[in-house]
Coordinates of C-alpha atoms (C1' of nucleotides) in Angstrom, one line a residue:
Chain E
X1 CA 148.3 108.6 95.3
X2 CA 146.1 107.3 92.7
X3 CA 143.1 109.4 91.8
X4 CA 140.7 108.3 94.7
X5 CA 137.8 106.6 92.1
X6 CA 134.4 108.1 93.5
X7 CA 131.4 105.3 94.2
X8 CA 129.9 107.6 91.2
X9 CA 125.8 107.7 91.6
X10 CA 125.3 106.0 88.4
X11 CA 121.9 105.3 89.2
X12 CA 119.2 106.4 86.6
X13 CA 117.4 109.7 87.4
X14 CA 113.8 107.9 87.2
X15 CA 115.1 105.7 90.4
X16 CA 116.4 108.4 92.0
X17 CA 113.3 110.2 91.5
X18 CA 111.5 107.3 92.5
X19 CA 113.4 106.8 95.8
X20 CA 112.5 110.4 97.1
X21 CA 108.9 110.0 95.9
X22 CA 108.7 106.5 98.2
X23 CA 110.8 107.8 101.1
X24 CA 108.5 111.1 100.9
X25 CA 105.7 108.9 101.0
X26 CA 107.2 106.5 103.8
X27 CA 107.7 109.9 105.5
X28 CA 103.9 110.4 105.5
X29 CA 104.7 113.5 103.5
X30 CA 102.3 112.5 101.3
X31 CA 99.7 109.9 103.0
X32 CA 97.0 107.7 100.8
X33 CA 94.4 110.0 99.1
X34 CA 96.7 112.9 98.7
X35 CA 97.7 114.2 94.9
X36 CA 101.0 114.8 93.8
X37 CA 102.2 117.4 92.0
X38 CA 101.3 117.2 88.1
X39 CA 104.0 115.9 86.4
X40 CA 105.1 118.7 84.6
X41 CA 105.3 120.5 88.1
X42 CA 107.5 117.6 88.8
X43 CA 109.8 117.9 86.5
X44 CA 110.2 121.5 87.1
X45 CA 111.0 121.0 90.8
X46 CA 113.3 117.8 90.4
X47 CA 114.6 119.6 87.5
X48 CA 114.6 116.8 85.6
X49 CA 112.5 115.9 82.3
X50 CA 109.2 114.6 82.2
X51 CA 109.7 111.5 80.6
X52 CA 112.3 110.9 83.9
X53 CA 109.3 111.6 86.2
X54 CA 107.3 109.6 84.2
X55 CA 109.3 106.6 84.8
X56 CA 109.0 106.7 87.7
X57 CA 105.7 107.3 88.5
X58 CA 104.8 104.7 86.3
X59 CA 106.6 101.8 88.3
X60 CA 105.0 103.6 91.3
X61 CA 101.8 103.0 90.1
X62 CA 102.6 99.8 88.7
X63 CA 103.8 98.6 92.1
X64 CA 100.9 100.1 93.5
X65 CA 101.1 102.9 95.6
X66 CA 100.7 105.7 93.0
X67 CA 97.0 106.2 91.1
X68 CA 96.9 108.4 88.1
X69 CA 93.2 109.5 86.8
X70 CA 93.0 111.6 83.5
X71 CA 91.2 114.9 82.6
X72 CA 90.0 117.4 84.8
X73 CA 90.3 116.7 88.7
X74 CA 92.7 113.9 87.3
X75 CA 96.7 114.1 88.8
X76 CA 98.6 111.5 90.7
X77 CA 97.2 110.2 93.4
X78 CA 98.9 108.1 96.8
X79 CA 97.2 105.4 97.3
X80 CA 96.5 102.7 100.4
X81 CA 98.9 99.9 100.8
X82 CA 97.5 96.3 101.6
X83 CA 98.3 92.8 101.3
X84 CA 96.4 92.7 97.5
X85 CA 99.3 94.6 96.9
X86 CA 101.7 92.0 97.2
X87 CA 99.7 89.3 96.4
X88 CA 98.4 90.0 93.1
X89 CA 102.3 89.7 91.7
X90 CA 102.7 86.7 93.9
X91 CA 99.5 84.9 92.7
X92 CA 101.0 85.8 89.0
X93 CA 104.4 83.9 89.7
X94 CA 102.6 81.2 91.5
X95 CA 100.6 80.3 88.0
X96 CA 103.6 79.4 86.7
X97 CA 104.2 76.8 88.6
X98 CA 103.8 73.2 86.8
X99 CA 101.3 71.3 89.2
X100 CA 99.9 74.6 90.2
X101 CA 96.5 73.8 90.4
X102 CA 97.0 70.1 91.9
X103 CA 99.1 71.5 95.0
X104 CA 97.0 74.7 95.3
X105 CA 94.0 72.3 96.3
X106 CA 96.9 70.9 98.7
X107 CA 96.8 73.8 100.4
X108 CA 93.4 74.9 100.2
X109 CA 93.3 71.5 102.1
X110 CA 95.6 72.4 104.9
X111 CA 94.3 76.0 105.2
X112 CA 90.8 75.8 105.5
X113 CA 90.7 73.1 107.8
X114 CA 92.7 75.1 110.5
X115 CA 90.1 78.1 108.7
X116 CA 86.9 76.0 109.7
X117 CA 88.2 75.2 113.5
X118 CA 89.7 78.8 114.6
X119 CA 86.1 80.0 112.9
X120 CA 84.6 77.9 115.1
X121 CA 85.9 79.6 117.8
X122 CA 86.4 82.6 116.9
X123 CA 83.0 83.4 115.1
X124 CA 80.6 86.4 115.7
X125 CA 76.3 86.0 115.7
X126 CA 77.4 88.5 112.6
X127 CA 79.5 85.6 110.8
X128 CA 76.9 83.0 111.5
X129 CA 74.1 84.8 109.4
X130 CA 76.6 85.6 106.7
X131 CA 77.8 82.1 106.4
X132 CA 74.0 81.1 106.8
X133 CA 73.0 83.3 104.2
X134 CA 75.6 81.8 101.4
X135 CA 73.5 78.2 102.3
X136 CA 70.6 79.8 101.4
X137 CA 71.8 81.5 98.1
X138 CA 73.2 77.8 97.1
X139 CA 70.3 76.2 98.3
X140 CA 68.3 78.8 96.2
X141 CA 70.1 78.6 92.7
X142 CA 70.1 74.5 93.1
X143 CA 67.0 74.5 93.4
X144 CA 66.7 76.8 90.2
X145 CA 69.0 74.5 88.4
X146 CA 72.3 75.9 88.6
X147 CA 75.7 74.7 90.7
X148 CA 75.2 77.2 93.2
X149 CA 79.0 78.1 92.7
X150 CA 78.7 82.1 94.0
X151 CA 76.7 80.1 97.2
X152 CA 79.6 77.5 96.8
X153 CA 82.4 80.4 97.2
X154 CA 80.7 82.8 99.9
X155 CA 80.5 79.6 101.9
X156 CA 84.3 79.6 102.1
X157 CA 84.8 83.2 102.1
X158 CA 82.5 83.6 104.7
X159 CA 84.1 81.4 107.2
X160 CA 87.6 82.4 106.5
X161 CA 86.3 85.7 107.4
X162 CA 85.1 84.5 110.9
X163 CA 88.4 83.9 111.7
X164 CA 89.2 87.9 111.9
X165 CA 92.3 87.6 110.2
X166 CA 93.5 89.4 107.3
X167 CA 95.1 87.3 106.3
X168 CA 93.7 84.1 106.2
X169 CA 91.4 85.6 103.9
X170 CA 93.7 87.0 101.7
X171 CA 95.2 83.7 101.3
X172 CA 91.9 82.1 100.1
X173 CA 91.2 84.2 97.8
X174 CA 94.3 84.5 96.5
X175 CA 93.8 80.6 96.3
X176 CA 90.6 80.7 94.9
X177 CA 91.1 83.8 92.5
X178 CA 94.8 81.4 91.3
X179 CA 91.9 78.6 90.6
X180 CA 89.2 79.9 89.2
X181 CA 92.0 82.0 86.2
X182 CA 93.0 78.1 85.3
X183 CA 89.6 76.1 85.1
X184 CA 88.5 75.2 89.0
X185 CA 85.1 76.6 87.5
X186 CA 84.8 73.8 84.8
X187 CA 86.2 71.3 86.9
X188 CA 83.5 72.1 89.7
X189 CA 80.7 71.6 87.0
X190 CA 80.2 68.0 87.3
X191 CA 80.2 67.9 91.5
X192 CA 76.7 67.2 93.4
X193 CA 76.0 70.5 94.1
X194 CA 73.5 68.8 96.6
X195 CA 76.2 66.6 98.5
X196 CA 78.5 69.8 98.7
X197 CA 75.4 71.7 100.6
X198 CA 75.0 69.2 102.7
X199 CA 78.5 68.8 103.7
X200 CA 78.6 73.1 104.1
X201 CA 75.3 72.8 106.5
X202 CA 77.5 70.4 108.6
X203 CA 80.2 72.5 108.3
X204 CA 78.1 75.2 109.5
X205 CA 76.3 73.5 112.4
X206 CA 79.6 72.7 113.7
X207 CA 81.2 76.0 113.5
X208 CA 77.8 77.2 115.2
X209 CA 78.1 74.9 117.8
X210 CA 81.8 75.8 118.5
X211 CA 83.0 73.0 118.1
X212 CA 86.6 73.5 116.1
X213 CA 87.5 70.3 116.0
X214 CA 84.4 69.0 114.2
X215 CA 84.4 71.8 111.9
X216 CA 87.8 71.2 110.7
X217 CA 87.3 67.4 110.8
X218 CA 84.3 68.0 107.7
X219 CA 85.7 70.8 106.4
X220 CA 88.9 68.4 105.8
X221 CA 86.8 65.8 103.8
X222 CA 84.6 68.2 102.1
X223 CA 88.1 69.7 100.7
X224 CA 89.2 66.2 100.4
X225 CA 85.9 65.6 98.1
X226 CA 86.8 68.6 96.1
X227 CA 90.0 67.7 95.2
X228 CA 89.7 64.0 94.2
X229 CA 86.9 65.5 92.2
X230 CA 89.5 67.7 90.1
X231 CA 92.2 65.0 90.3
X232 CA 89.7 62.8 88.2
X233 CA 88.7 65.4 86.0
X234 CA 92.7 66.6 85.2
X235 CA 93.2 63.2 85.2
X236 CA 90.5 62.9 81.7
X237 CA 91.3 66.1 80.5
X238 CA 95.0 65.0 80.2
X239 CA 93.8 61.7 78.7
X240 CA 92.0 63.7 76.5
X241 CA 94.7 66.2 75.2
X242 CA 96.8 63.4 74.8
X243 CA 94.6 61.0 73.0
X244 CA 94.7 64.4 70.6
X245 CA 98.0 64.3 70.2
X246 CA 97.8 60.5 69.3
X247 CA 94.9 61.5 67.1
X248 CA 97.7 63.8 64.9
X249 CA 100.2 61.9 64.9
Chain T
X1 CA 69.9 103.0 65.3
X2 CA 71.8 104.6 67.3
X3 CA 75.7 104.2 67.1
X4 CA 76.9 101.0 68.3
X5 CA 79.3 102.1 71.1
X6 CA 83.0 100.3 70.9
X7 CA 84.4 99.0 74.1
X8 CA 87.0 101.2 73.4
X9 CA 90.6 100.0 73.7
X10 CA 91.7 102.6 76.7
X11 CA 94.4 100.9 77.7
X12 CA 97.5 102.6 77.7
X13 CA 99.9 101.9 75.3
X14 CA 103.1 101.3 77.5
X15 CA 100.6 98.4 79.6
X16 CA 99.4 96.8 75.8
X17 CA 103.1 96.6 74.9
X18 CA 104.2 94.9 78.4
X19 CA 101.7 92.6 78.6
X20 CA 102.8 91.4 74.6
X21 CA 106.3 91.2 76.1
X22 CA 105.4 89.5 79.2
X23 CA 103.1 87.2 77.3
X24 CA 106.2 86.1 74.9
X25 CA 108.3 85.1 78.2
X26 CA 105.7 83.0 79.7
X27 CA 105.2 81.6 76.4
X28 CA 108.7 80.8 76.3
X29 CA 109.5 83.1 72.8
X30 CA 112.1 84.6 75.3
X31 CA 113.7 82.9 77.7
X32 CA 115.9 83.9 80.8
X33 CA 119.2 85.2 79.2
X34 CA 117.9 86.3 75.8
X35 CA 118.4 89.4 74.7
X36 CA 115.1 91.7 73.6
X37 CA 115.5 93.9 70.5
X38 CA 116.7 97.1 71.1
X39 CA 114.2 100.1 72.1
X40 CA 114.8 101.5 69.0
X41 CA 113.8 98.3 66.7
X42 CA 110.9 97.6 69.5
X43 CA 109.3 100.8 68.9
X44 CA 109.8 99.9 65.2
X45 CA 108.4 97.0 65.6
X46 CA 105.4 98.0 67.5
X47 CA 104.8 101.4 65.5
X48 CA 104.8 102.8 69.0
X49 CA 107.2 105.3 69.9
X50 CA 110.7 104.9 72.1
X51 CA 109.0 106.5 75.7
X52 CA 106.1 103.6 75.3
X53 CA 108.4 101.1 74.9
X54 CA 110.9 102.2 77.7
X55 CA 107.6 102.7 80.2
X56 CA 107.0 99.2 79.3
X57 CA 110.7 97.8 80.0
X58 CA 111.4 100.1 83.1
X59 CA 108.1 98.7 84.4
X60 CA 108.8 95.3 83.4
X61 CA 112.6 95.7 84.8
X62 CA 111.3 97.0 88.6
X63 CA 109.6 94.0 88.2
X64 CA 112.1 91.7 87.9
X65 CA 111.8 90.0 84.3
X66 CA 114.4 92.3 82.7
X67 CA 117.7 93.7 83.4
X68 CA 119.3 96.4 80.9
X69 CA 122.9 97.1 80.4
X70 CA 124.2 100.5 78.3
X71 CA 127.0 100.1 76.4
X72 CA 128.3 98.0 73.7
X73 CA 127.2 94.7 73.8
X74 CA 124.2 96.4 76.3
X75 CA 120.6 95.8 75.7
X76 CA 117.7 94.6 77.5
X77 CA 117.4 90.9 78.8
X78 CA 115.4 88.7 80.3
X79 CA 115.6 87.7 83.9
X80 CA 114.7 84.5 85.9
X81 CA 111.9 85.8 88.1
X82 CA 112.7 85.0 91.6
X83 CA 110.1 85.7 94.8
X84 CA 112.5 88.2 96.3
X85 CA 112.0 90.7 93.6
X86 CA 108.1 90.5 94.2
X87 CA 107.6 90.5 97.9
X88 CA 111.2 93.5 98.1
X89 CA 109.4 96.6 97.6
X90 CA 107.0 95.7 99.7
X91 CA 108.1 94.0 103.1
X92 CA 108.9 97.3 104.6
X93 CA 105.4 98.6 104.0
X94 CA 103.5 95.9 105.7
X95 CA 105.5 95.8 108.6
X96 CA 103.8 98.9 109.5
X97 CA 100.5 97.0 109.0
X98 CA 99.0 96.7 112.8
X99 CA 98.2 93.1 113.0
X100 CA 99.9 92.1 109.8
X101 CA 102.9 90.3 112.0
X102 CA 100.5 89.2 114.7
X103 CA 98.3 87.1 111.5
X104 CA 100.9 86.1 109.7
X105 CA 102.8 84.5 112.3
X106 CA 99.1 82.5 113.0
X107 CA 99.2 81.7 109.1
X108 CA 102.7 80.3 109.4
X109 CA 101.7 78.2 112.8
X110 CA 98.7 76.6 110.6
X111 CA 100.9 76.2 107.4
X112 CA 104.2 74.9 108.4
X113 CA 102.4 72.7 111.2
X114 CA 100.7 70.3 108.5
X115 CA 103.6 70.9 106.3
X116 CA 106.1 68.8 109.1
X117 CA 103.2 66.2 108.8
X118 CA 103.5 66.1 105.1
X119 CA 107.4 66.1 105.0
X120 CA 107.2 63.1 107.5
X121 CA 105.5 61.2 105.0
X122 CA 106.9 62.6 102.0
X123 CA 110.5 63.1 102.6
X124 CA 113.2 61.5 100.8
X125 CA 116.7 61.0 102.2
X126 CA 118.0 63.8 100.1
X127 CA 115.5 65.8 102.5
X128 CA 116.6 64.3 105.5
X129 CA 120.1 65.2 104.6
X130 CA 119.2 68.6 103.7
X131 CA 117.1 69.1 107.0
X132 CA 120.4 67.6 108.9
X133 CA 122.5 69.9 107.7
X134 CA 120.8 72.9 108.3
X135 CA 120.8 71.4 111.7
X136 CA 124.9 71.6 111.7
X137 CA 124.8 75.1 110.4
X138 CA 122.6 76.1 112.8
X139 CA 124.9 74.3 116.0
X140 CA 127.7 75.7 114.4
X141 CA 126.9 79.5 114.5
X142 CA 125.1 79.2 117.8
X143 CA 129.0 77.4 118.7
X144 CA 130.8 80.6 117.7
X145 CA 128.3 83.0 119.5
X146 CA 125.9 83.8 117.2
X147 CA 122.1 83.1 117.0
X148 CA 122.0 80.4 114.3
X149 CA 119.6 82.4 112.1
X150 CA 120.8 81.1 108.9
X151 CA 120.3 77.5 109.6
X152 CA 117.2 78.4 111.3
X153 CA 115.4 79.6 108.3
X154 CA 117.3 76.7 106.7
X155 CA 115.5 74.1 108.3
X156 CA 111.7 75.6 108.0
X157 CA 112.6 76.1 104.3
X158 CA 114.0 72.6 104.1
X159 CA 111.2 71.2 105.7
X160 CA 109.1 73.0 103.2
X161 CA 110.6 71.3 100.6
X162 CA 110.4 67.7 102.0
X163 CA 106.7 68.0 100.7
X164 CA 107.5 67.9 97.5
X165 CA 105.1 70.8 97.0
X166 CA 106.0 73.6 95.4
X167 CA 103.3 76.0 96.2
X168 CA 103.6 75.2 99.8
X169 CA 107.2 76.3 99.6
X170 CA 106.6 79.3 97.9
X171 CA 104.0 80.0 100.4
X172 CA 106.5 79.4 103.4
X173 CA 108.7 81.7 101.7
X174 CA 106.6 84.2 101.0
X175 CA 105.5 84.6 104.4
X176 CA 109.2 84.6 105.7
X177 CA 110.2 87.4 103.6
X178 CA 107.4 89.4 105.0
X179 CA 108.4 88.7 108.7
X180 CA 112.0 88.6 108.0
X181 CA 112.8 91.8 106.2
X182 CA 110.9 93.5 109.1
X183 CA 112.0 92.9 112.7
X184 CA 112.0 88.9 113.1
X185 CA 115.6 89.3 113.2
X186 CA 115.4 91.3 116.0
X187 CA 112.8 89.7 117.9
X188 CA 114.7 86.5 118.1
X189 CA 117.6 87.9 119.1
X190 CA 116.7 87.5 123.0
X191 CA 115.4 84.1 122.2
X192 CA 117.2 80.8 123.6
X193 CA 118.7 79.7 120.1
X194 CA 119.9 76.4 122.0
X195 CA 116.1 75.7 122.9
X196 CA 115.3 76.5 119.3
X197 CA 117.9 74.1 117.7
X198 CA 116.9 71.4 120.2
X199 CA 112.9 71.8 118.6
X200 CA 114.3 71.4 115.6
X201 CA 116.3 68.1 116.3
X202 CA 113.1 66.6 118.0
X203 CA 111.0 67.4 114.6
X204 CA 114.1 66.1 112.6
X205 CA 113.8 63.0 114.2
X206 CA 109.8 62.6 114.0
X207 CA 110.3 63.6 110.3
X208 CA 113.1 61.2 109.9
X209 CA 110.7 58.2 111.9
X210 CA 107.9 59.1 109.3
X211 CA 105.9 60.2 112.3
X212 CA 103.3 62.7 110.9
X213 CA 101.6 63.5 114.1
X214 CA 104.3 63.9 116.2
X215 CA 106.3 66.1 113.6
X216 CA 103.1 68.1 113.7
X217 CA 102.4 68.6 117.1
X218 CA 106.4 69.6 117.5
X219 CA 106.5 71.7 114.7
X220 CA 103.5 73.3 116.4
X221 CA 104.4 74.0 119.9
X222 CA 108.0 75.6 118.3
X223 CA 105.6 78.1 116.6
X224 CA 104.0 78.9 119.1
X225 CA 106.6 79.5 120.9
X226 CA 107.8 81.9 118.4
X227 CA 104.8 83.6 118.3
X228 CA 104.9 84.1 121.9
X229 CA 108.0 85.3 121.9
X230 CA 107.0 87.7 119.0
X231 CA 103.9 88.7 120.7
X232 CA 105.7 89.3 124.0
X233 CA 107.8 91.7 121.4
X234 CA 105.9 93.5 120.0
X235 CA 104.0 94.7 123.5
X236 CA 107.4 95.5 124.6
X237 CA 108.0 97.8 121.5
X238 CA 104.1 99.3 121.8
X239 CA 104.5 100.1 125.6
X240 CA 108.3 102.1 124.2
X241 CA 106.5 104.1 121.8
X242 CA 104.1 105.0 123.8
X243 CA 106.1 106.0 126.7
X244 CA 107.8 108.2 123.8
X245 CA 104.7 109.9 122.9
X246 CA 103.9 110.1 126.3
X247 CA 107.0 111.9 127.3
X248 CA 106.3 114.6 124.2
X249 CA 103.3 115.5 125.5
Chain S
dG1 C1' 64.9 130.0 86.3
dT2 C1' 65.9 125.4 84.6
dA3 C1' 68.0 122.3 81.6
dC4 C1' 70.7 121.3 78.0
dT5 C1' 74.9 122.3 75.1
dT6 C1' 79.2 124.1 74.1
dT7 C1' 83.6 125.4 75.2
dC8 C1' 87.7 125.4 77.8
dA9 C1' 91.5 124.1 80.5
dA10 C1' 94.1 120.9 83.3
dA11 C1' 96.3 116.6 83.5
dG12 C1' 97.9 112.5 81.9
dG13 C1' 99.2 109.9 77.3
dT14 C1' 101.9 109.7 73.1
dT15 C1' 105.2 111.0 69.8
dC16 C1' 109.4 113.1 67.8
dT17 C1' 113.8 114.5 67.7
dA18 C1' 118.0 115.7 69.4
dC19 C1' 121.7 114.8 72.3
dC20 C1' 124.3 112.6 76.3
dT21 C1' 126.8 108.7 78.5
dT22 C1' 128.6 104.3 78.9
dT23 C1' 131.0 100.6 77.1
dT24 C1' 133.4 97.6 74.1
dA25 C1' 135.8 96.2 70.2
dA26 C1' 138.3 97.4 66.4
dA27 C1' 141.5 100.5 64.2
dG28 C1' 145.7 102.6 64.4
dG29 C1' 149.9 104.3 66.1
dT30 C1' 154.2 103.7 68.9
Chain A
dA1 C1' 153.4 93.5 71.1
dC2 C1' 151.3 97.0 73.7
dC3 C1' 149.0 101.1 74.3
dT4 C1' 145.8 104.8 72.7
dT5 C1' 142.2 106.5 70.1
dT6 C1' 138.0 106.3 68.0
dA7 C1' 133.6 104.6 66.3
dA8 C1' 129.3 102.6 67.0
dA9 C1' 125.6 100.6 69.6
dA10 C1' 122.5 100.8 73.2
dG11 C1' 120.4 102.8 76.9
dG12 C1' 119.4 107.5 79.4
dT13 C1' 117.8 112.4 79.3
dA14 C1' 115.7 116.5 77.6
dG15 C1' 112.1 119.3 75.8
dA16 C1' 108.6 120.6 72.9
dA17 C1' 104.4 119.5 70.5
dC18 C1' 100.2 117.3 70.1
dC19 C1' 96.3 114.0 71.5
dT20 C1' 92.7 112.4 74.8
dT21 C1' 90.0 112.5 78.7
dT22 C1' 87.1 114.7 81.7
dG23 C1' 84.7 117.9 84.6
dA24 C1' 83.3 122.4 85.4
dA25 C1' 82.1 126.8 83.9
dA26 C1' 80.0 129.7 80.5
dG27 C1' 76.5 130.2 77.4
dT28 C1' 72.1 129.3 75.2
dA29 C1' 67.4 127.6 74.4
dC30 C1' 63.2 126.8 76.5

DNA sequence: GTACTTTCAAAGGTTCTACCTTTTAAAGGT
DNA sequence: ACCTTTAAAAGGTAGAACCTTTGAAAGTAC
């Protein structure tokens, strides 16, 4: 009989480490808010080095569930999963997408459309006044000159919110947040602030009204607005970039 | 005058040197398959020492842009990023999320509803062919007893990627992973997979006609179902556990 | 007694150095 | 020609020393 060859456990010690940390935390051993160990007290128990526990920790913390503050009261701390969690890595790899920004306001499309009509329905006298309130805050900077863009995005926030779902409002703001980091912001410049009011009072009325369908239906070509609006203005600032290019050559 | 206060760089040193590294592989200086210096040169190069360097790589490793090998011939390389190493850690955790199934399941009715519309217009007959064959997959498995899971995922990624759209697929994916790696598997197990495969050869065929609405409304009703079933599920599993609790008491 | 200042200690952050383990290719022996 | 040994490269681990941050306690001035 051949030696019997053992699976070996040829893992690193900082993944092993890691692996009891998680499960211990899984385990509700350790729940959100609670502090670890120090590291040093880590090592000792593990009986492993610090720079092993270190490793770990820090992908913990990278990857979100671990917290580490410095000086006195400082430690390692457990922190609260949520969506954010996985989103913020997501919305990362989504940037590197070619047409990102182009099939983002795709989606946006098809999202808040469905966001304006279950709002609609699903909306609280408590979502009303917030959504009411972001009218007034655009209506208020127009009239002092500006784009009323923070008006422009509670608008949108506020109704995805009146849907009561998490999620939904994770996913436009992970939207909007993937837009804004490119240049939604300077693309947005150049829209009638006054026309995009308008369209959110309608958008409003219906949604106060109940009426999903109409809600969706002008939410749809108030998107639709939005995004031939940035198709034109990629559309020069690629004309531009390569009428540089010509420019050098 | 008083001192003019720096913003101080506080950053850790192990997150300044990842983010240079993660910078030069989005900028292309490394691509997937190259081979990084080796910790010992890094640290050289970065006049930091060895442990900031290898918090940086085991960080950027968990994360899925490196791999490292010991040995001769070992070293650190880059990885093609995929979604799975992003949403892996995490699937587990948000299962445990109350309503997280429960909303996503309402974002994946809204998403992959307007995404059969878009693939009806969109598709090409590569598309068609790829949608078909998931079809046969599906048929197949369901023919030798099992519950066609593979070709069902097939076909709602397929779809996905008759839009031609790649944040959409992402998106669809995304949201799969979540629902899969948690009890989806499970949940369909009691489902009819015949009455499943025959949805998806009615919203084949509206997709294959170039009929938007219809693919639509299809694709709609089959989630719905799905989210029925899920719902009906997840009662089920609520009502056990707190039989459980009741019977400890 | 109150308020400001100083000092101290805990905890994470960084560095250094030494050594271990894995792995492959080249050198060398049979 | 084949097998064995060995050397070197690269990551993995260990442990000690030192730095930085930060809040609280002790001390001091008023």
């Amino acid at each position: 009989m051949t030696a019997r060859i053992e699976p070996i456990k040829k893992s690193r010690l900082s993944e092993h480490v890691g692996n009891i940390l998680l499960q211990m935390i899984k385990d509700k051993v350790y729940i959100p808010g609670d502090q670890l160990p120090s590291e040093r007290e880590l090592a000792e128990q593990f009986q492993v080095s610090r720079a092993s526990i270190r490793e770990a920790l820090k992908i913990m913390e990278k990857t979100g569930y671990l917290e580490s503050r410095v000086g006195v009261g400082g430690g390692t701390f457990v922190r609260e999963i949520t969506l954010d969690t996985i989103i913020d890595p997501f919305a990362e790899f989504l940037e590197s997408e070619d047409n990102m920004v182009m099939e983002m306001l795709d989606f946006r499309l098809i999202i808040e459309t469905e966001f304006a009509r279950i709002a609609a329905v699903q909306r609280t006298t408590d979502d009303l006044n917030a959504i009411s309130a972001s009218l007034d805050l655009m209506q208020l900077d127009i009239a002092a000159g500006g784009i009323g863009l923070v008006g422009d995005n509670g608008f949108h926030e506020a109704v995805a919110r009146a849907t009561h779902n998490n999620v939904f409002e994770k996913m436009l703001l992970m939207s909007k947040s993937l837009l804004n980091k490119t240049r939604e912001t300077t693309l947005r410049l150049k829209n009638q602030p006054k026309s995009s009011l308008a369209d959110h009072r309608a958008i409003y009325q219906a949604i106060k009204e109940g009426d999903g369908d109409k809600a969706a239906s002008l939410m749809h070509q108030h998107i639709c607005k939005a995004r031939e609006n940035a198709r034109i203005s990629l559309r020069k600032a690629a004309a531009l970039s390569e009428g540089k290019q010509l420019e050098n050559s």
